[in-house]
């Protein structure tokens, strides 16, 4: 789940906990709302930790000789991304 899903869980939980005034036999809607809010907050923190902790930079260097001129050629590639 990503950050958007976490925020959706928080919002749905808040609606169920604070705005719904309906009672079902044997089911506490306020408790279900609080559980959804807590799950949303936990998933939000996990999404932030995974998103910021996984960034890496890879640098590749290749060297060779140009056959036409005989000059040394060096090529360097840098890639930034998340894994």
PDB file of N, CA and C in Angstrom:
ATOM      1  N   UNK A   1       0.838  -1.183   0.000  1.00  0.00           N
ATOM      2  CA  UNK A   1       0.000   0.000   0.000  1.00  0.00           C
ATOM      3  C   UNK A   1       0.880   1.243   0.000  1.00  0.00           C
ATOM      4  N   UNK A   2       0.427   2.237  -0.645  1.00  0.00           N
ATOM      5  CA  UNK A   2       1.183   3.477  -0.733  1.00  0.00           C
ATOM      6  C   UNK A   2       0.578   4.531   0.182  1.00  0.00           C
ATOM      7  N   UNK A   3       1.097   5.731   0.091  1.00  0.00           N
ATOM      8  CA  UNK A   3       0.667   6.817   0.965  1.00  0.00           C
ATOM      9  C   UNK A   3      -0.804   7.153   0.741  1.00  0.00           C
ATOM     10  N   UNK A   4      -1.268   7.136  -0.492  1.00  0.00           N
ATOM     11  CA  UNK A   4      -2.669   7.450  -0.778  1.00  0.00           C
ATOM     12  C   UNK A   4      -3.630   6.466  -0.133  1.00  0.00           C
ATOM     13  N   UNK A   5      -3.295   5.199  -0.160  1.00  0.00           N
ATOM     14  CA  UNK A   5      -4.131   4.188   0.478  1.00  0.00           C
ATOM     15  C   UNK A   5      -4.147   4.374   1.992  1.00  0.00           C
ATOM     16  N   UNK A   6      -3.031   4.752   2.558  1.00  0.00           N
ATOM     17  CA  UNK A   6      -2.955   4.984   3.995  1.00  0.00           C
ATOM     18  C   UNK A   6      -3.844   6.153   4.402  1.00  0.00           C
ATOM     19  N   UNK A   7      -3.792   7.215   3.622  1.00  0.00           N
ATOM     20  CA  UNK A   7      -4.633   8.379   3.913  1.00  0.00           C
ATOM     21  C   UNK A   7      -6.103   8.019   3.748  1.00  0.00           C
ATOM     22  N   UNK A   8      -6.431   7.206   2.757  1.00  0.00           N
ATOM     23  CA  UNK A   8      -7.816   6.770   2.579  1.00  0.00           C
ATOM     24  C   UNK A   8      -8.306   5.974   3.786  1.00  0.00           C
ATOM     25  N   UNK A   9      -7.463   5.092   4.329  1.00  0.00           N
ATOM     26  CA  UNK A   9      -7.837   4.343   5.534  1.00  0.00           C
ATOM     27  C   UNK A   9      -8.079   5.272   6.715  1.00  0.00           C
ATOM     28  N   UNK A  10      -7.245   6.280   6.864  1.00  0.00           N
ATOM     29  CA  UNK A  10      -7.409   7.236   7.958  1.00  0.00           C
ATOM     30  C   UNK A  10      -8.735   7.985   7.816  1.00  0.00           C
ATOM     31  N   UNK A  11      -9.037   8.433   6.606  1.00  0.00           N
ATOM     32  CA  UNK A  11     -10.270   9.187   6.370  1.00  0.00           C
ATOM     33  C   UNK A  11     -11.503   8.313   6.588  1.00  0.00           C
ATOM     34  N   UNK A  12     -11.477   7.100   6.050  1.00  0.00           N
ATOM     35  CA  UNK A  12     -12.621   6.194   6.226  1.00  0.00           C
ATOM     36  C   UNK A  12     -12.800   5.864   7.710  1.00  0.00           C
ATOM     37  N   UNK A  13     -11.707   5.624   8.402  1.00  0.00           N
ATOM     38  CA  UNK A  13     -11.787   5.349   9.828  1.00  0.00           C
ATOM     39  C   UNK A  13     -12.357   6.518  10.609  1.00  0.00           C
ATOM     40  N   UNK A  14     -11.954   7.737  10.265  1.00  0.00           N
ATOM     41  CA  UNK A  14     -12.481   8.921  10.945  1.00  0.00           C
ATOM     42  C   UNK A  14     -13.971   9.090  10.677  1.00  0.00           C
ATOM     43  N   UNK A  15     -14.398   8.829   9.460  1.00  0.00           N
ATOM     44  CA  UNK A  15     -15.822   8.919   9.136  1.00  0.00           C
ATOM     45  C   UNK A  15     -16.609   7.894   9.934  1.00  0.00           C
ATOM     46  N   UNK A  16     -16.118   6.653   9.977  1.00  0.00           N
ATOM     47  CA  UNK A  16     -16.824   5.600  10.715  1.00  0.00           C
ATOM     48  C   UNK A  16     -16.831   5.904  12.213  1.00  0.00           C
ATOM     49  N   UNK A  17     -15.711   6.394  12.741  1.00  0.00           N
ATOM     50  CA  UNK A  17     -15.613   6.622  14.182  1.00  0.00           C
ATOM     51  C   UNK A  17     -16.393   7.846  14.651  1.00  0.00           C
ATOM     52  N   UNK A  18     -16.387   8.913  13.864  1.00  0.00           N
ATOM     53  CA  UNK A  18     -16.940  10.169  14.359  1.00  0.00           C
ATOM     54  C   UNK A  18     -18.241  10.610  13.692  1.00  0.00           C
ATOM     55  N   UNK A  19     -18.502  10.202  12.463  1.00  0.00           N
ATOM     56  CA  UNK A  19     -19.656  10.735  11.750  1.00  0.00           C
ATOM     57  C   UNK A  19     -20.825   9.756  11.629  1.00  0.00           C
ATOM     58  N   UNK A  20     -20.571   8.489  11.746  1.00  0.00           N
ATOM     59  CA  UNK A  20     -21.641   7.505  11.592  1.00  0.00           C
ATOM     60  C   UNK A  20     -22.339   7.330  12.932  1.00  0.00           C
ATOM     61  N   UNK A  21     -23.647   7.557  12.939  1.00  0.00           N
ATOM     62  CA  UNK A  21     -24.440   7.410  14.159  1.00  0.00           C
ATOM     63  C   UNK A  21     -25.450   6.289  13.949  1.00  0.00           C
ATOM     64  N   UNK A  22     -24.920   5.104  13.739  1.00  0.00           N
ATOM     65  CA  UNK A  22     -25.745   3.936  13.479  1.00  0.00           C
ATOM     66  C   UNK A  22     -25.255   2.814  14.376  1.00  0.00           C
ATOM     67  N   UNK A  23     -26.158   2.060  14.958  1.00  0.00           N
ATOM     68  CA  UNK A  23     -25.763   1.001  15.871  1.00  0.00           C
ATOM     69  C   UNK A  23     -26.156  -0.349  15.316  1.00  0.00           C
ATOM     70  N   UNK A  24     -25.220  -1.275  15.340  1.00  0.00           N
ATOM     71  CA  UNK A  24     -25.465  -2.647  14.938  1.00  0.00           C
ATOM     72  C   UNK A  24     -25.304  -3.540  16.161  1.00  0.00           C
ATOM     73  N   UNK A  25     -26.104  -4.576  16.246  1.00  0.00           N
ATOM     74  CA  UNK A  25     -26.046  -5.479  17.397  1.00  0.00           C
ATOM     75  C   UNK A  25     -24.718  -6.230  17.396  1.00  0.00           C
ATOM     76  N   UNK A  26     -23.943  -6.089  18.459  1.00  0.00           N
ATOM     77  CA  UNK A  26     -22.695  -6.813  18.605  1.00  0.00           C
ATOM     78  C   UNK A  26     -21.511  -6.216  17.885  1.00  0.00           C
ATOM     79  N   UNK A  27     -21.667  -5.066  17.224  1.00  0.00           N
ATOM     80  CA  UNK A  27     -20.564  -4.436  16.487  1.00  0.00           C
ATOM     81  C   UNK A  27     -20.409  -3.003  16.978  1.00  0.00           C
ATOM     82  N   UNK A  28     -19.205  -2.662  17.401  1.00  0.00           N
ATOM     83  CA  UNK A  28     -18.900  -1.307  17.851  1.00  0.00           C
ATOM     84  C   UNK A  28     -18.235  -0.548  16.703  1.00  0.00           C
ATOM     85  N   UNK A  29     -18.991   0.324  16.043  1.00  0.00           N
ATOM     86  CA  UNK A  29     -18.468   1.055  14.886  1.00  0.00           C
ATOM     87  C   UNK A  29     -17.365   2.039  15.275  1.00  0.00           C
ATOM     88  N   UNK A  30     -17.424   2.604  16.477  1.00  0.00           N
ATOM     89  CA  UNK A  30     -16.356   3.511  16.900  1.00  0.00           C
ATOM     90  C   UNK A  30     -15.027   2.763  17.004  1.00  0.00           C
ATOM     91  N   UNK A  31     -15.053   1.550  17.537  1.00  0.00           N
ATOM     92  CA  UNK A  31     -13.833   0.753  17.649  1.00  0.00           C
ATOM     93  C   UNK A  31     -13.289   0.390  16.261  1.00  0.00           C
ATOM     94  N   UNK A  32     -14.175   0.027  15.349  1.00  0.00           N
ATOM     95  CA  UNK A  32     -13.748  -0.276  13.977  1.00  0.00           C
ATOM     96  C   UNK A  32     -13.121   0.964  13.335  1.00  0.00           C
ATOM     97  N   UNK A  33     -13.707   2.128  13.564  1.00  0.00           N
ATOM     98  CA  UNK A  33     -13.135   3.370  13.044  1.00  0.00           C
ATOM     99  C   UNK A  33     -11.756   3.651  13.601  1.00  0.00           C
ATOM    100  N   UNK A  34     -11.596   3.442  14.914  1.00  0.00           N
ATOM    101  CA  UNK A  34     -10.282   3.658  15.532  1.00  0.00           C
ATOM    102  C   UNK A  34      -9.245   2.666  15.004  1.00  0.00           C
ATOM    103  N   UNK A  35      -9.664   1.431  14.765  1.00  0.00           N
ATOM    104  CA  UNK A  35      -8.744   0.425  14.210  1.00  0.00           C
ATOM    105  C   UNK A  35      -8.304   0.831  12.806  1.00  0.00           C
ATOM    106  N   UNK A  36      -9.238   1.317  11.991  1.00  0.00           N
ATOM    107  CA  UNK A  36      -8.889   1.768  10.633  1.00  0.00           C
ATOM    108  C   UNK A  36      -7.936   2.965  10.679  1.00  0.00           C
ATOM    109  N   UNK A  37      -8.169   3.888  11.603  1.00  0.00           N
ATOM    110  CA  UNK A  37      -7.269   5.037  11.737  1.00  0.00           C
ATOM    111  C   UNK A  37      -5.870   4.576  12.129  1.00  0.00           C
ATOM    112  N   UNK A  38      -5.787   3.671  13.101  1.00  0.00           N
ATOM    113  CA  UNK A  38      -4.478   3.170  13.544  1.00  0.00           C
ATOM    114  C   UNK A  38      -3.761   2.428  12.412  1.00  0.00           C
ATOM    115  N   UNK A  39      -4.497   1.607  11.659  1.00  0.00           N
ATOM    116  CA  UNK A  39      -3.881   0.886  10.541  1.00  0.00           C
ATOM    117  C   UNK A  39      -3.383   1.865   9.476  1.00  0.00           C
ATOM    118  N   UNK A  40      -4.147   2.913   9.208  1.00  0.00           N
ATOM    119  CA  UNK A  40      -3.727   3.922   8.246  1.00  0.00           C
ATOM    120  C   UNK A  40      -2.471   4.649   8.669  1.00  0.00           C
ATOM    121  N   UNK A  41      -2.380   4.982   9.960  1.00  0.00           N
ATOM    122  CA  UNK A  41      -1.190   5.677  10.463  1.00  0.00           C
ATOM    123  C   UNK A  41       0.031   4.767  10.379  1.00  0.00           C
ATOM    124  N   UNK A  42      -0.122   3.508  10.759  1.00  0.00           N
ATOM    125  CA  UNK A  42       0.997   2.559  10.693  1.00  0.00           C
ATOM    126  C   UNK A  42       1.462   2.371   9.254  1.00  0.00           C
ATOM    127  N   UNK A  43       0.534   2.202   8.324  1.00  0.00           N
ATOM    128  CA  UNK A  43       0.906   2.032   6.912  1.00  0.00           C
ATOM    129  C   UNK A  43       1.537   3.299   6.340  1.00  0.00           C
ATOM    130  N   UNK A  44       1.080   4.455   6.802  1.00  0.00           N
ATOM    131  CA  UNK A  44       1.678   5.715   6.351  1.00  0.00           C
ATOM    132  C   UNK A  44       3.136   5.802   6.773  1.00  0.00           C
ATOM    133  N   UNK A  45       3.424   5.455   8.022  1.00  0.00           N
ATOM    134  CA  UNK A  45       4.804   5.486   8.524  1.00  0.00           C
ATOM    135  C   UNK A  45       5.666   4.476   7.769  1.00  0.00           C
ATOM    136  N   UNK A  46       5.139   3.280   7.520  1.00  0.00           N
ATOM    137  CA  UNK A  46       5.889   2.265   6.769  1.00  0.00           C
ATOM    138  C   UNK A  46       6.161   2.743   5.342  1.00  0.00           C
ATOM    139  N   UNK A  47       5.166   3.369   4.709  1.00  0.00           N
ATOM    140  CA  UNK A  47       5.348   3.871   3.342  1.00  0.00           C
ATOM    141  C   UNK A  47       6.438   4.932   3.290  1.00  0.00           C
ATOM    142  N   UNK A  48       6.468   5.813   4.284  1.00  0.00           N
ATOM    143  CA  UNK A  48       7.517   6.837   4.312  1.00  0.00           C
ATOM    144  C   UNK A  48       8.888   6.214   4.534  1.00  0.00           C
ATOM    145  N   UNK A  49       8.969   5.234   5.432  1.00  0.00           N
ATOM    146  CA  UNK A  49      10.260   4.598   5.727  1.00  0.00           C
ATOM    147  C   UNK A  49      10.792   3.851   4.513  1.00  0.00           C
ATOM    148  N   UNK A  50       9.940   3.150   3.808  1.00  0.00           N
ATOM    149  CA  UNK A  50      10.370   2.393   2.627  1.00  0.00           C
ATOM    150  C   UNK A  50      10.713   3.342   1.484  1.00  0.00           C
ATOM    151  N   UNK A  51       9.942   4.393   1.330  1.00  0.00           N
ATOM    152  CA  UNK A  51      10.176   5.333   0.238  1.00  0.00           C
ATOM    153  C   UNK A  51      11.476   6.093   0.361  1.00  0.00           C
ATOM    154  N   UNK A  52      11.849   6.477   1.569  1.00  0.00           N
ATOM    155  CA  UNK A  52      13.070   7.244   1.750  1.00  0.00           C
ATOM    156  C   UNK A  52      14.291   6.366   1.973  1.00  0.00           C
ATOM    157  N   UNK A  53      14.102   5.143   2.427  1.00  0.00           N
ATOM    158  CA  UNK A  53      15.242   4.286   2.733  1.00  0.00           C
ATOM    159  C   UNK A  53      15.780   3.513   1.550  1.00  0.00           C
ATOM    160  N   UNK A  54      15.070   3.475   0.439  1.00  0.00           N
ATOM    161  CA  UNK A  54      15.476   2.625  -0.658  1.00  0.00           C
ATOM    162  C   UNK A  54      16.166   3.316  -1.821  1.00  0.00           C
ATOM    163  N   UNK A  55      16.613   4.541  -1.665  1.00  0.00           N
ATOM    164  CA  UNK A  55      17.237   5.249  -2.779  1.00  0.00           C
ATOM    165  C   UNK A  55      18.701   4.849  -2.911  1.00  0.00           C
ATOM    166  N   UNK A  56      19.106   4.558  -4.147  1.00  0.00           N
ATOM    167  CA  UNK A  56      20.493   4.161  -4.410  1.00  0.00           C
ATOM    168  C   UNK A  56      20.974   4.812  -5.687  1.00  0.00           C
ATOM    169  N   UNK A  57      22.262   4.964  -5.771  1.00  0.00           N
ATOM    170  CA  UNK A  57      22.887   5.502  -6.979  1.00  0.00           C
ATOM    171  C   UNK A  57      23.889   4.476  -7.483  1.00  0.00           C
ATOM    172  N   UNK A  58      23.802   4.176  -8.778  1.00  0.00           N
ATOM    173  CA  UNK A  58      24.723   3.230  -9.398  1.00  0.00           C
ATOM    174  C   UNK A  58      25.525   3.964 -10.468  1.00  0.00           C
ATOM    175  N   UNK A  59      26.835   3.839 -10.408  1.00  0.00           N
ATOM    176  CA  UNK A  59      27.715   4.462 -11.390  1.00  0.00           C
ATOM    177  C   UNK A  59      28.508   3.366 -12.105  1.00  0.00           C
ATOM    178  N   UNK A  60      28.472   3.394 -13.440  1.00  0.00           N
ATOM    179  CA  UNK A  60      29.192   2.428 -14.257  1.00  0.00           C
ATOM    180  C   UNK A  60      30.189   3.177 -15.140  1.00  0.00           C
ATOM    181  N   UNK A  61      31.442   2.750 -15.137  1.00  0.00           N
ATOM    182  CA  UNK A  61      32.475   3.376 -15.954  1.00  0.00           C
ATOM    183  C   UNK A  61      33.013   2.343 -16.944  1.00  0.00           C
ATOM    184  N   UNK A  62      33.068   2.735 -18.219  1.00  0.00           N
ATOM    185  CA  UNK A  62      33.606   1.862 -19.266  1.00  0.00           C
ATOM    186  C   UNK A  62      34.705   2.609 -20.008  1.00  0.00           C
ATOM    187  N   UNK A  63      35.783   1.910 -20.264  1.00  0.00           N
ATOM    188  CA  UNK A  63      36.907   2.506 -20.999  1.00  0.00           C
ATOM    189  C   UNK A  63      37.196   1.659 -22.230  1.00  0.00           C
ATOM    190  N   UNK A  64      37.641   2.342 -23.272  1.00  0.00           N
ATOM    191  CA  UNK A  64      37.990   1.642 -24.499  1.00  0.00           C
ATOM    192  C   UNK A  64      38.853   2.527 -25.379  1.00  0.00           C
ATOM    193  N   UNK A  65      39.290   1.967 -26.482  1.00  0.00           N
ATOM    194  CA  UNK A  65      40.133   2.694 -27.427  1.00  0.00           C
ATOM    195  C   UNK A  65      39.354   2.843 -28.726  1.00  0.00           C
ATOM    196  N   UNK A  66      39.308   4.078 -29.240  1.00  0.00           N
ATOM    197  CA  UNK A  66      38.651   4.345 -30.513  1.00  0.00           C
ATOM    198  C   UNK A  66      39.508   3.747 -31.630  1.00  0.00           C
ATOM    199  N   UNK A  67      38.954   2.802 -32.423  1.00  0.00           N
ATOM    200  CA  UNK A  67      39.768   2.144 -33.455  1.00  0.00           C
ATOM    201  C   UNK A  67      40.215   3.086 -34.574  1.00  0.00           C
ATOM    202  N   UNK A  68      39.458   4.137 -34.833  1.00  0.00           N
ATOM    203  CA  UNK A  68      39.817   5.034 -35.929  1.00  0.00           C
ATOM    204  C   UNK A  68      40.966   5.964 -35.548  1.00  0.00           C
ATOM    205  N   UNK A  69      40.905   6.530 -34.341  1.00  0.00           N
ATOM    206  CA  UNK A  69      41.921   7.524 -33.967  1.00  0.00           C
ATOM    207  C   UNK A  69      42.938   6.988 -32.970  1.00  0.00           C
ATOM    208  N   UNK A  70      42.625   5.907 -32.279  1.00  0.00           N
ATOM    209  CA  UNK A  70      43.531   5.338 -31.289  1.00  0.00           C
ATOM    210  C   UNK A  70      43.470   6.052 -29.946  1.00  0.00           C
ATOM    211  N   UNK A  71      42.486   6.935 -29.743  1.00  0.00           N
ATOM    212  CA  UNK A  71      42.361   7.676 -28.492  1.00  0.00           C
ATOM    213  C   UNK A  71      41.628   6.853 -27.435  1.00  0.00           C
ATOM    214  N   UNK A  72      41.965   7.103 -26.182  1.00  0.00           N
ATOM    215  CA  UNK A  72      41.297   6.464 -25.049  1.00  0.00           C
ATOM    216  C   UNK A  72      39.939   7.141 -24.847  1.00  0.00           C
ATOM    217  N   UNK A  73      38.886   6.346 -24.737  1.00  0.00           N
ATOM    218  CA  UNK A  73      37.531   6.861 -24.528  1.00  0.00           C
ATOM    219  C   UNK A  73      37.002   6.272 -23.221  1.00  0.00           C
ATOM    220  N   UNK A  74      36.470   7.153 -22.374  1.00  0.00           N
ATOM    221  CA  UNK A  74      35.876   6.722 -21.108  1.00  0.00           C
ATOM    222  C   UNK A  74      34.430   7.194 -21.065  1.00  0.00           C
ATOM    223  N   UNK A  75      33.541   6.267 -20.761  1.00  0.00           N
ATOM    224  CA  UNK A  75      32.113   6.598 -20.666  1.00  0.00           C
ATOM    225  C   UNK A  75      31.644   6.272 -19.253  1.00  0.00           C
ATOM    226  N   UNK A  76      30.906   7.205 -18.648  1.00  0.00           N
ATOM    227  CA  UNK A  76      30.423   7.022 -17.295  1.00  0.00           C
ATOM    228  C   UNK A  76      28.909   7.196 -17.263  1.00  0.00           C
ATOM    229  N   UNK A  77      28.177   6.194 -16.751  1.00  0.00           N
ATOM    230  CA  UNK A  77      26.722   6.236 -16.634  1.00  0.00           C
ATOM    231  C   UNK A  77      26.356   6.269 -15.153  1.00  0.00           C
ATOM    232  N   UNK A  78      25.419   7.139 -14.815  1.00  0.00           N
ATOM    233  CA  UNK A  78      24.952   7.241 -13.431  1.00  0.00           C
ATOM    234  C   UNK A  78      23.443   7.077 -13.429  1.00  0.00           C
ATOM    235  N   UNK A  79      22.960   6.205 -12.565  1.00  0.00           N
ATOM    236  CA  UNK A  79      21.527   5.950 -12.473  1.00  0.00           C
ATOM    237  C   UNK A  79      21.062   6.131 -11.032  1.00  0.00           C
ATOM    238  N   UNK A  80      20.038   6.961 -10.879  1.00  0.00           N
ATOM    239  CA  UNK A  80      19.415   7.153  -9.580  1.00  0.00           C
ATOM    240  C   UNK A  80      18.062   6.472  -9.610  1.00  0.00           C
ATOM    241  N   UNK A  81      17.729   5.786  -8.539  1.00  0.00           N
ATOM    242  CA  UNK A  81      16.430   5.129  -8.517  1.00  0.00           C
ATOM    243  C   UNK A  81      16.170   4.480  -7.178  1.00  0.00           C
ATOM    244  N   UNK A  82      14.981   3.900  -7.072  1.00  0.00           N
ATOM    245  CA  UNK A  82      14.601   3.195  -5.854  1.00  0.00           C
ATOM    246  C   UNK A  82      14.519   1.714  -6.170  1.00  0.00           C
ATOM    247  N   UNK A  83      14.938   0.904  -5.236  1.00  0.00           N
ATOM    248  CA  UNK A  83      14.918  -0.533  -5.413  1.00  0.00           C
ATOM    249  C   UNK A  83      14.060  -1.164  -4.357  1.00  0.00           C
TER     250      UNK A  83
END
